[in-house]
Amino acid sequence: MRNVLRKKSGVSAPEGGGEVILGPGVTPPVPKSSYELRILQSIRRIIRAVEIHSHKLAQEHEITGPQLGCLLALAKGGPLTITHLARMVYQSPSTVVGIVDRLADKGLAVRQRGSKDRRLVQVCVTEAGEALIANAPSPLQETLAESLKNLPELEQVSITLALEKVVDMMEARKIEAPPVL
Amino acid sequence: MRNVLRKKSGVSAPEGGGEVILGPGVTPPVPKSSYELRILQSIRRIIRAVEIHSHKLAQEHEITGPQLGCLLALAKGGPLTITHLARMVYQSPSTVVGIVDRLADKGLAVRQRGSKDRRLVQVCVTEAGEALIANAPSPLQETLAESLKNLPELEQVSITLALEKVVDMMEARKIEAPPVL
DNA sequence: CTCAAATAATTCGTATCCGAACAATTAGAA
DNA sequence: TTCTAATTGTTCGGATACGAATTATTTGAG
């Protein structure tokens, strides 16, 4: 049930409308640097687009985006350990475990304990997995891939570099300032 | 237990190599446009950075990224319905319901049934919520915000436009080709 | 007026995601 | 050799995140 509403109902609707008129005291937004805001918003929209695409993939191809990503990494990089695979797809090992589970359930990949070091687990693609890859869609929106190709190369470069710059800034460790001298 | 390994062990590694030889019908690797690959990778890394940042937020400020995002949208846009809020933060209504649940559990926001149209639910920020916002961190990496500010404006513009271009390409509807007869 | 269609929020099922904690195994120091 | 430390994979808990189905409510056609 979740007892929607009902408690804390002490706050009654002040006035009737569905339309909300902003009150006076609302802080003037101060759009940060404006660029920051637009970048934040773009990132959120990109994340959403990726997830929606993944859901469509799941419906049409029996595989999700992250699963396809791992499968492709395995196909390209040969048998990989969980940790190594996680590093390839930029995800936490604990996340990859679940993805490999589902890949294995579907018979697209298999696990093999290392014979030398029994802690290691080698994951590799099965024939079914390679068959799926053969006529699988792009892990990214087709529309993005197409639109990108139709752009002048100069702009492709520009976009690529801009994204990588954002990555650098986001992943930058905030360790500095030890001596401060 | 999850019976790790052990079943389906019939598929033994065919040969030692990590290199995978593609079959005949398989499209030659063609590293896509290379740019596409780099963009895909950057996007994945950005998503991961956002998630890691959200976890840190949760530890240090008792609020996650998506929750903070919704709270800020509510503070800026006044009381909003679930659907409207979802549209503001670019998320599905079903997702926003859960986020508002947690926001309400923490006393940072409240729900109010519309008095006119009882289907509507107005969500608004409590005083505690506004207090949190007052000295809350950025929903995005501090390091990104700082690094961005230290960039020449020309580059800020370039990055902003590049990201928005990517969004456009990803969100582009693939509707055309209706008759095809 | 009456009932079907439309709308809003919610629930449900599934899949990501992460860090922390844990078990198994190996390597290295005493 | 023995026991501790490190490494690897896994599990666990919590939070997103989506679409599909459900419920409550309103609107509109007949």
mmCIF file of C-alpha atoms in Angstrom, chain A residues 17-105:
data_model
loop_
_atom_site.group_PDB
_atom_site.id
_atom_site.type_symbol
_atom_site.label_atom_id
_atom_site.label_comp_id
_atom_site.label_asym_id
_atom_site.label_seq_id
_atom_site.Cartn_x
_atom_site.Cartn_y
_atom_site.Cartn_z
ATOM 1 C CA GLY A 17 -5.153 25.933 -8.256
ATOM 2 C CA GLY A 18 -3.186 23.267 -9.929
ATOM 3 C CA GLU A 19 -1.233 26.068 -11.488
ATOM 4 C CA VAL A 20 1.430 27.226 -9.150
ATOM 5 C CA ILE A 21 2.411 30.847 -9.029
ATOM 6 C CA LEU A 22 5.864 31.326 -7.663
ATOM 7 C CA GLY A 23 6.047 33.059 -4.373
ATOM 8 C CA PRO A 24 8.134 36.147 -3.790
ATOM 9 C CA GLY A 25 10.804 34.700 -1.567
ATOM 10 C CA VAL A 26 12.011 32.156 -4.071
ATOM 11 C CA THR A 27 15.720 32.679 -4.453
ATOM 12 C CA PRO A 28 16.634 34.155 -7.765
ATOM 13 C CA PRO A 29 18.098 31.080 -9.383
ATOM 14 C CA VAL A 30 21.583 32.465 -9.925
ATOM 15 C CA PRO A 31 22.267 30.135 -12.816
ATOM 16 C CA LYS A 32 25.697 29.229 -11.516
ATOM 17 C CA SER A 33 27.983 29.754 -14.436
ATOM 18 C CA SER A 34 25.093 28.978 -16.743
ATOM 19 C CA TYR A 35 27.483 26.737 -18.615
ATOM 20 C CA GLU A 36 27.694 24.510 -15.581
ATOM 21 C CA LEU A 37 23.949 24.255 -15.501
ATOM 22 C CA ARG A 38 23.659 23.451 -19.160
ATOM 23 C CA ILE A 39 26.397 20.857 -18.899
ATOM 24 C CA LEU A 40 24.738 19.244 -15.901
ATOM 25 C CA GLN A 41 21.485 19.090 -17.770
ATOM 26 C CA SER A 42 23.065 17.664 -20.885
ATOM 27 C CA ILE A 43 24.753 14.950 -18.861
ATOM 28 C CA ARG A 44 21.463 13.997 -17.266
ATOM 29 C CA ARG A 45 19.789 13.807 -20.658
ATOM 30 C CA ILE A 46 22.589 11.712 -22.059
ATOM 31 C CA ILE A 47 22.289 9.273 -19.167
ATOM 32 C CA ARG A 48 18.579 9.014 -19.730
ATOM 33 C CA ALA A 49 18.985 8.472 -23.453
ATOM 34 C CA VAL A 50 21.455 5.679 -22.775
ATOM 35 C CA GLU A 51 19.064 3.959 -20.396
ATOM 36 C CA ILE A 52 16.092 4.224 -22.691
ATOM 37 C CA HIS A 53 18.161 2.794 -25.490
ATOM 38 C CA SER A 54 19.175 -0.073 -23.252
ATOM 39 C CA HIS A 55 15.541 -0.895 -22.557
ATOM 40 C CA LYS A 56 14.773 -0.949 -26.257
ATOM 41 C CA LEU A 57 17.737 -3.193 -26.849
ATOM 42 C CA ALA A 58 16.409 -5.561 -24.212
ATOM 43 C CA GLN A 59 13.042 -5.795 -25.926
ATOM 44 C CA GLU A 60 14.347 -6.252 -29.438
ATOM 45 C CA HIS A 61 17.522 -8.213 -28.954
ATOM 46 C CA GLU A 62 17.276 -10.017 -25.639
ATOM 47 C CA ILE A 63 20.269 -8.178 -24.312
ATOM 48 C CA THR A 64 20.742 -4.910 -22.461
ATOM 49 C CA GLY A 65 23.286 -2.194 -23.054
ATOM 50 C CA PRO A 66 25.668 -3.070 -20.245
ATOM 51 C CA GLN A 67 25.444 -6.750 -21.138
ATOM 52 C CA LEU A 68 26.263 -6.011 -24.746
ATOM 53 C CA GLY A 69 29.106 -3.791 -23.650
ATOM 54 C CA CYS A 70 30.653 -6.558 -21.590
ATOM 55 C CA LEU A 71 30.145 -9.100 -24.324
ATOM 56 C CA LEU A 72 31.894 -6.901 -26.848
ATOM 57 C CA ALA A 73 34.761 -6.273 -24.478
ATOM 58 C CA LEU A 74 35.134 -10.006 -23.963
ATOM 59 C CA ALA A 75 35.022 -10.695 -27.671
ATOM 60 C CA LYS A 76 37.648 -8.115 -28.348
ATOM 61 C CA GLY A 77 39.927 -8.689 -25.402
ATOM 62 C CA GLY A 78 39.754 -12.451 -25.164
ATOM 63 C CA PRO A 79 38.998 -14.225 -21.907
ATOM 64 C CA LEU A 80 39.161 -11.729 -19.097
ATOM 65 C CA THR A 81 38.961 -11.890 -15.352
ATOM 66 C CA ILE A 82 36.099 -10.122 -13.657
ATOM 67 C CA THR A 83 38.332 -7.340 -12.427
ATOM 68 C CA HIS A 84 39.926 -6.833 -15.797
ATOM 69 C CA LEU A 85 36.585 -6.799 -17.543
ATOM 70 C CA ALA A 86 35.256 -4.315 -15.031
ATOM 71 C CA ARG A 87 38.153 -2.052 -15.828
ATOM 72 C CA MET A 88 37.490 -2.334 -19.548
ATOM 73 C CA VAL A 89 33.886 -1.258 -19.276
ATOM 74 C CA TYR A 90 34.475 1.278 -16.531
ATOM 75 C CA GLN A 91 32.307 -0.387 -13.949
ATOM 76 C CA SER A 92 32.671 -1.749 -10.466
ATOM 77 C CA PRO A 93 33.543 -5.454 -10.167
ATOM 78 C CA SER A 94 30.462 -5.989 -8.059
ATOM 79 C CA THR A 95 28.368 -4.686 -10.920
ATOM 80 C CA VAL A 96 30.082 -6.839 -13.480
ATOM 81 C CA VAL A 97 29.451 -9.961 -11.450
ATOM 82 C CA GLY A 98 25.724 -9.506 -11.906
ATOM 83 C CA ILE A 99 26.042 -8.781 -15.594
ATOM 84 C CA VAL A 100 28.186 -11.856 -16.177
ATOM 85 C CA ASP A 101 25.642 -13.887 -14.226
ATOM 86 C CA ARG A 102 22.931 -12.894 -16.658
ATOM 87 C CA LEU A 103 25.204 -13.383 -19.640
ATOM 88 C CA ALA A 104 25.940 -16.881 -18.374
ATOM 89 C CA ASP A 105 22.261 -17.597 -17.698
#
